[in-house]
PDB file of C-alpha atoms and ligand atoms in Angstrom:
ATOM      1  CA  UNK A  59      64.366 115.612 136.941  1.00 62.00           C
ATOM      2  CA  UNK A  60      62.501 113.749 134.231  1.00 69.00           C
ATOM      3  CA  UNK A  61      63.294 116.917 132.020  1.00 71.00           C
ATOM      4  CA  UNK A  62      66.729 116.224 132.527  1.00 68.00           C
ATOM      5  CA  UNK A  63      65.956 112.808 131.538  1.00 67.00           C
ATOM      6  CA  UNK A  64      64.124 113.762 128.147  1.00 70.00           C
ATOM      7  CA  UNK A  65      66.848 116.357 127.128  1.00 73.00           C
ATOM      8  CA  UNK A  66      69.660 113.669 127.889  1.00 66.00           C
ATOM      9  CA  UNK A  67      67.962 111.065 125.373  1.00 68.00           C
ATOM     10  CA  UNK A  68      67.416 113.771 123.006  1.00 69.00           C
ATOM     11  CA  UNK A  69      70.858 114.869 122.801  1.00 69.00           C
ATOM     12  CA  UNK A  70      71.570 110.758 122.632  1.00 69.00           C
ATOM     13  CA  UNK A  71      69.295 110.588 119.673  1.00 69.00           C
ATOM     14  CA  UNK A  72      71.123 113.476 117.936  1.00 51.00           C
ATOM     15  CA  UNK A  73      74.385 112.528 118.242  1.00 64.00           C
ATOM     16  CA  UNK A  74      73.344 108.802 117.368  1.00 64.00           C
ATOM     17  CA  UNK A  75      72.052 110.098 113.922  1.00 65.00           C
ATOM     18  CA  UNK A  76      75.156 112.730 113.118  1.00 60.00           C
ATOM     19  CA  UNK A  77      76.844 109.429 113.948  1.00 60.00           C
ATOM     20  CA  UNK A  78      75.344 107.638 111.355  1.00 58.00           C
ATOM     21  CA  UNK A  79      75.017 110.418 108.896  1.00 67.00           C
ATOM     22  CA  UNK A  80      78.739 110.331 108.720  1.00 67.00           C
ATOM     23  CA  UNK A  81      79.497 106.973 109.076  1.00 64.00           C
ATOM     24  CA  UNK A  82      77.217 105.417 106.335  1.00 61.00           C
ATOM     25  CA  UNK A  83      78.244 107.472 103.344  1.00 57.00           C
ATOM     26  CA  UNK A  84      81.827 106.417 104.671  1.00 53.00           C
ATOM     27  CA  UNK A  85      80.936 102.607 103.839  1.00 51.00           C
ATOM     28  CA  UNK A  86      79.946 103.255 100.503  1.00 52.00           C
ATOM     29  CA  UNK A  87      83.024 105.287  99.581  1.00 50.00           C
ATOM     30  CA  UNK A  88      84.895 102.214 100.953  1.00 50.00           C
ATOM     31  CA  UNK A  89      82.683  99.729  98.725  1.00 52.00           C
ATOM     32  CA  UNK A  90      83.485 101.398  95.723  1.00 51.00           C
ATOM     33  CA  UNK A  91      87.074 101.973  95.968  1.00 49.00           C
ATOM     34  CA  UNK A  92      87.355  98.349  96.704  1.00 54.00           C
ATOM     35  CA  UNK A  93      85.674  97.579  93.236  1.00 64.00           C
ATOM     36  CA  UNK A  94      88.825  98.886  91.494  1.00 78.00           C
ATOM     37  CA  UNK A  95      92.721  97.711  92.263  1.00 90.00           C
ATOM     38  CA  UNK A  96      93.847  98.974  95.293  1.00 95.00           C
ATOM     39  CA  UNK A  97      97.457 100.079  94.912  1.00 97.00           C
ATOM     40  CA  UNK A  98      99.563  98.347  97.875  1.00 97.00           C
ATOM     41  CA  UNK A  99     101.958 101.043  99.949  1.00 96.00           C
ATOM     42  CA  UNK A 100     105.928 100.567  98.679  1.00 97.00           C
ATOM     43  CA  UNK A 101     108.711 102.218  98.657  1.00 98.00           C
ATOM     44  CA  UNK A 102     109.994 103.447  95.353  1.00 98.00           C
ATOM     45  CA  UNK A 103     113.382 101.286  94.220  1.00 98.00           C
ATOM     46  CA  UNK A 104     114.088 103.109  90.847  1.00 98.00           C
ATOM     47  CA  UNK A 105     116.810 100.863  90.066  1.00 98.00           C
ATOM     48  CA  UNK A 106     113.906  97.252  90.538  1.00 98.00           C
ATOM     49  CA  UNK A 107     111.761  99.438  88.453  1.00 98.00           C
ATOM     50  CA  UNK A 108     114.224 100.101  85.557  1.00 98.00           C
ATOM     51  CA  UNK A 109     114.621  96.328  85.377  1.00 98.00           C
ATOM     52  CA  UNK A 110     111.224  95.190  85.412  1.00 98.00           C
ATOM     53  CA  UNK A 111     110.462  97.951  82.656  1.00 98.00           C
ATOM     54  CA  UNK A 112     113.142  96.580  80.609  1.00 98.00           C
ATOM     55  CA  UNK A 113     112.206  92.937  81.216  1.00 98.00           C
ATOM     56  CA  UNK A 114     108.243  93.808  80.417  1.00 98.00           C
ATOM     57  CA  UNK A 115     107.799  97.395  78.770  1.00 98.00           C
ATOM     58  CA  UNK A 116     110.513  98.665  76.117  1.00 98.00           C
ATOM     59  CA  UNK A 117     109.416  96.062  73.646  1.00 97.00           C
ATOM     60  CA  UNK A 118     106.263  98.409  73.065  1.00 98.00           C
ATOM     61  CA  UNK A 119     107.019 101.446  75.613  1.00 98.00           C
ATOM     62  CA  UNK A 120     110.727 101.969  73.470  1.00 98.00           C
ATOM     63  CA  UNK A 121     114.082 101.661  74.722  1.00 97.00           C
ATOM     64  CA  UNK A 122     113.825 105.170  76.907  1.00 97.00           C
ATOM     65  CA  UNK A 123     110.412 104.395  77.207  1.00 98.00           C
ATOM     66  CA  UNK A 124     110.237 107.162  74.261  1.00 98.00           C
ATOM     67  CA  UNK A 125     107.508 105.045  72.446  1.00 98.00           C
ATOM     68  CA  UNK A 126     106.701 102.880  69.871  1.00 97.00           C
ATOM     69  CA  UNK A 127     103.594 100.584  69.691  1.00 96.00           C
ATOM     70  CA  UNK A 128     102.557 101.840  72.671  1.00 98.00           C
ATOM     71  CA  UNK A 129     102.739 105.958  73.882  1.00 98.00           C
ATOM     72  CA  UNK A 130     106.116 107.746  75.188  1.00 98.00           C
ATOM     73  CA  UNK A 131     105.867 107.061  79.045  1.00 98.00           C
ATOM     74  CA  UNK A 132     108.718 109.600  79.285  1.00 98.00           C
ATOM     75  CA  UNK A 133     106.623 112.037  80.694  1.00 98.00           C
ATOM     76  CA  UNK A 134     103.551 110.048  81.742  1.00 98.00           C
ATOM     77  CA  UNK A 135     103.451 111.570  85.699  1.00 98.00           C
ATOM     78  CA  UNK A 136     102.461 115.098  84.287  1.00 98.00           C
ATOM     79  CA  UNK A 137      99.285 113.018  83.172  1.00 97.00           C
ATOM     80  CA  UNK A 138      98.613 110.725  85.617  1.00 98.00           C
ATOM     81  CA  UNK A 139      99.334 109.573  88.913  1.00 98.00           C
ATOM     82  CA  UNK A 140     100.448 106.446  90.564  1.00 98.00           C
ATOM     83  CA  UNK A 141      97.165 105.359  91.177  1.00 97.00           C
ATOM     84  CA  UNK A 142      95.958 105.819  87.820  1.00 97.00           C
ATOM     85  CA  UNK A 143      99.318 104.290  86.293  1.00 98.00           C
ATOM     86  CA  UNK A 144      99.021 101.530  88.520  1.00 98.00           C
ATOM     87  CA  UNK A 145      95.581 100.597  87.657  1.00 98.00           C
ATOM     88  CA  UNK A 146      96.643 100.855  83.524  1.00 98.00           C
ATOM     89  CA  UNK A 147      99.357  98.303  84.212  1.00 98.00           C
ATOM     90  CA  UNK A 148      97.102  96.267  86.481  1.00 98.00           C
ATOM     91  CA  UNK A 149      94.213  96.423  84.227  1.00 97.00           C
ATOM     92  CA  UNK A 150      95.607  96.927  80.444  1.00 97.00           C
ATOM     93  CA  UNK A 151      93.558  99.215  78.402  1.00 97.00           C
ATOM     94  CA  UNK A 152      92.551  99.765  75.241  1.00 96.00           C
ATOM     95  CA  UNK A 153      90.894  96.638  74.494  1.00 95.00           C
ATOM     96  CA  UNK A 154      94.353  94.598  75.547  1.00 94.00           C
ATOM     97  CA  UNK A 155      96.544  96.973  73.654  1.00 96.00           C
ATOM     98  CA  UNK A 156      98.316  97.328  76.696  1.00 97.00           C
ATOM     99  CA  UNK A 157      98.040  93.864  78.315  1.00 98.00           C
ATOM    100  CA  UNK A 158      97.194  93.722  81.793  1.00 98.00           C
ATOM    101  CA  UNK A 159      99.688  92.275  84.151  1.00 98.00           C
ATOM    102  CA  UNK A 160      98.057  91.574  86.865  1.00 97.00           C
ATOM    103  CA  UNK A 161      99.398  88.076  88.157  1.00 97.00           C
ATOM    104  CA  UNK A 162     102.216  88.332  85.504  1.00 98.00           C
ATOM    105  CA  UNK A 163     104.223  91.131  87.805  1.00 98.00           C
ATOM    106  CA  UNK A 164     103.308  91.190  91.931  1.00 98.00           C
ATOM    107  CA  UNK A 165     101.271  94.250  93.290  1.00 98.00           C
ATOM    108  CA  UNK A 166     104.555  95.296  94.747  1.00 98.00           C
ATOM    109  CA  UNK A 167     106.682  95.484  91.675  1.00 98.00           C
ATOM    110  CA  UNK A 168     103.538  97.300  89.681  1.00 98.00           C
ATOM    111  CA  UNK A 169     103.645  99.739  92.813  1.00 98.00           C
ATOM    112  CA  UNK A 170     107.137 100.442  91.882  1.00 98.00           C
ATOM    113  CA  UNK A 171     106.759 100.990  88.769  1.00 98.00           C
ATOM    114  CA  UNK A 172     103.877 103.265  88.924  1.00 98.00           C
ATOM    115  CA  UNK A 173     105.356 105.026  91.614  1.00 98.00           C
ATOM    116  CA  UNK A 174     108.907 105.776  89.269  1.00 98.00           C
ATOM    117  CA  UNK A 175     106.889 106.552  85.930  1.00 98.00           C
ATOM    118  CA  UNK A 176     104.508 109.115  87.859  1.00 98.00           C
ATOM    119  CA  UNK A 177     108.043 110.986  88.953  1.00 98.00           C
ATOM    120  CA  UNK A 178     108.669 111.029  85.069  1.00 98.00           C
ATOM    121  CA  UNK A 179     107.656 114.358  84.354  1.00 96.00           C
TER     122      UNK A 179
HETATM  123  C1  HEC B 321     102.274  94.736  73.998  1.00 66.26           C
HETATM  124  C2  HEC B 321     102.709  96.111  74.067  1.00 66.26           C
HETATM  125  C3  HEC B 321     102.802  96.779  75.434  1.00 66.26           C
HETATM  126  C4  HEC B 321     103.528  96.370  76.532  1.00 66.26           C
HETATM  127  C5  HEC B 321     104.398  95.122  76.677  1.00 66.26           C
HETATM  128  C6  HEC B 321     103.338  97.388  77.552  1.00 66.26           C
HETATM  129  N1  HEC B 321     102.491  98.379  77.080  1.00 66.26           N
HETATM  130 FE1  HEC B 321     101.873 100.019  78.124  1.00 66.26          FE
HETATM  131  N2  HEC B 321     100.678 100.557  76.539  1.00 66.26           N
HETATM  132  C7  HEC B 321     100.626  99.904  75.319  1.00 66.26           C
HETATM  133  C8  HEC B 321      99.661 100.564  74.462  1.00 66.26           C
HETATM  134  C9  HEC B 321      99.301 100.187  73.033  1.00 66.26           C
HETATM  135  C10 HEC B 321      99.137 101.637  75.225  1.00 66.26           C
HETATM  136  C11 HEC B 321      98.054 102.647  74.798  1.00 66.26           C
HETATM  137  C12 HEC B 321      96.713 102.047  75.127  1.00 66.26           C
HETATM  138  C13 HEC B 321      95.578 102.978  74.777  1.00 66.26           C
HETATM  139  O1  HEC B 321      95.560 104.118  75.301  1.00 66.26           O
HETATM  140  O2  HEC B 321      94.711 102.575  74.012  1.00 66.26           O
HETATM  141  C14 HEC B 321      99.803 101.600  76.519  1.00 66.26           C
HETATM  142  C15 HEC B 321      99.567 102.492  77.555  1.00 66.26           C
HETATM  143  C16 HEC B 321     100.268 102.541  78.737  1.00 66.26           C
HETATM  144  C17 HEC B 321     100.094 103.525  79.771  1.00 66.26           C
HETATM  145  C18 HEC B 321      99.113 104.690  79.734  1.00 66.26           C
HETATM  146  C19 HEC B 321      99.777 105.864  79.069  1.00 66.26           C
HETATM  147  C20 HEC B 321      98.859 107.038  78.930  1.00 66.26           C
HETATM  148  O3  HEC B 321      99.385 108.129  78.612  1.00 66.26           O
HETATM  149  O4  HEC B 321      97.641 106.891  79.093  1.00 66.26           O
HETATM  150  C21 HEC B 321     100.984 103.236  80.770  1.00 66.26           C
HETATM  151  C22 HEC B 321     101.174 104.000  82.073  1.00 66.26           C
HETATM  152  C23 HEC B 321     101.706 102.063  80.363  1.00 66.26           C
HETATM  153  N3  HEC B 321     101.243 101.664  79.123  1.00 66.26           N
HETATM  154  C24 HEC B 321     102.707 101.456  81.102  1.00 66.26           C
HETATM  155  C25 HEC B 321     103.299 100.248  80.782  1.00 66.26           C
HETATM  156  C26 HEC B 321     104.225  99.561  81.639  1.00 66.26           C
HETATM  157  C27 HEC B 321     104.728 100.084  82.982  1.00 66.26           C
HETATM  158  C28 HEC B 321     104.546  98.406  81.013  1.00 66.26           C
HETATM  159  C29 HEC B 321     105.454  97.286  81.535  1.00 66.26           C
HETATM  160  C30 HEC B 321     105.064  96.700  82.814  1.00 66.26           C
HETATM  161  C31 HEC B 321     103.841  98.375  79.751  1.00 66.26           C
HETATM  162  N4  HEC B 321     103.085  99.517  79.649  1.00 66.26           N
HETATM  163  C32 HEC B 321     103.923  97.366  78.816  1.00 66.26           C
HETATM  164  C33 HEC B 321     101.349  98.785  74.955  1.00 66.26           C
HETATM  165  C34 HEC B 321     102.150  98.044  75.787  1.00 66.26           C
END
């Protein structure tokens, strides 16, 4: 009986530390996505994202977003994704080169429009 006992706390223990050998690591992914913007889920609107681009992009992006002070965007979702585009609008890059808009556009309307210029491909 107290065999029974041992071999029931045993297994306990195990599963207790598989538990927490795959729970821990899980946290830290978590942490360090949550250092970078976290793009919020949206539906794509094509025709909201064609306006903002036009209200905040083609002055450097080009009138078909085919360039100018800033690189051709026409077929920027073979390069990145909507993550990555989202954080580059978000963020800026190259040293403000591209300005970040963060707080000048919502999180919802930079969705969008990473979400329509990663189908540009
Ligand atoms: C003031 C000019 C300017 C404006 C306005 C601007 N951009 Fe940019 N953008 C740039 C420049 C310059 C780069 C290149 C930065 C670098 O790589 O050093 C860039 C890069 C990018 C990239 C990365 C392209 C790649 O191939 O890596 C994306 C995506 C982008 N811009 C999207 C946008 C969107 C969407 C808007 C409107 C919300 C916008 N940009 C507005 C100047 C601008």
């Amino acid at each position: 009986m107290k065999k029974w006992i041992m071999s029931g706390l045993f297994f306990f223990a195990c599963t207790f530390a598989l538990v927490l050998m795959f729970t821990v690591p899980g946290r830290d992914h978590e942490a360090a996505e949550e250092a970078g913007p976290v793009m919020p889920q949206v539906t794509l609107d094509a025709a909201s994202a064609e306006e903002k681009a036009k209200a905040s992009c083609i002055t450097c992006h080009g009138n078909q977003l085919e360039g100018g002070v800033g690189p051709s965007l026409q077929t920027v979702g073979a390069e990145l994704n909507a993550e990555q585009i989202y954080k580059t609008i978000t963020k800026g890059k190259g040293g403000g080169k591209m300005p970040a808009f963060e707080g000048k556009l919502s999180e919802e309307e930079i969705a969008n429009l990473a979400l329509w210029l990663a189908e540009k491909k």
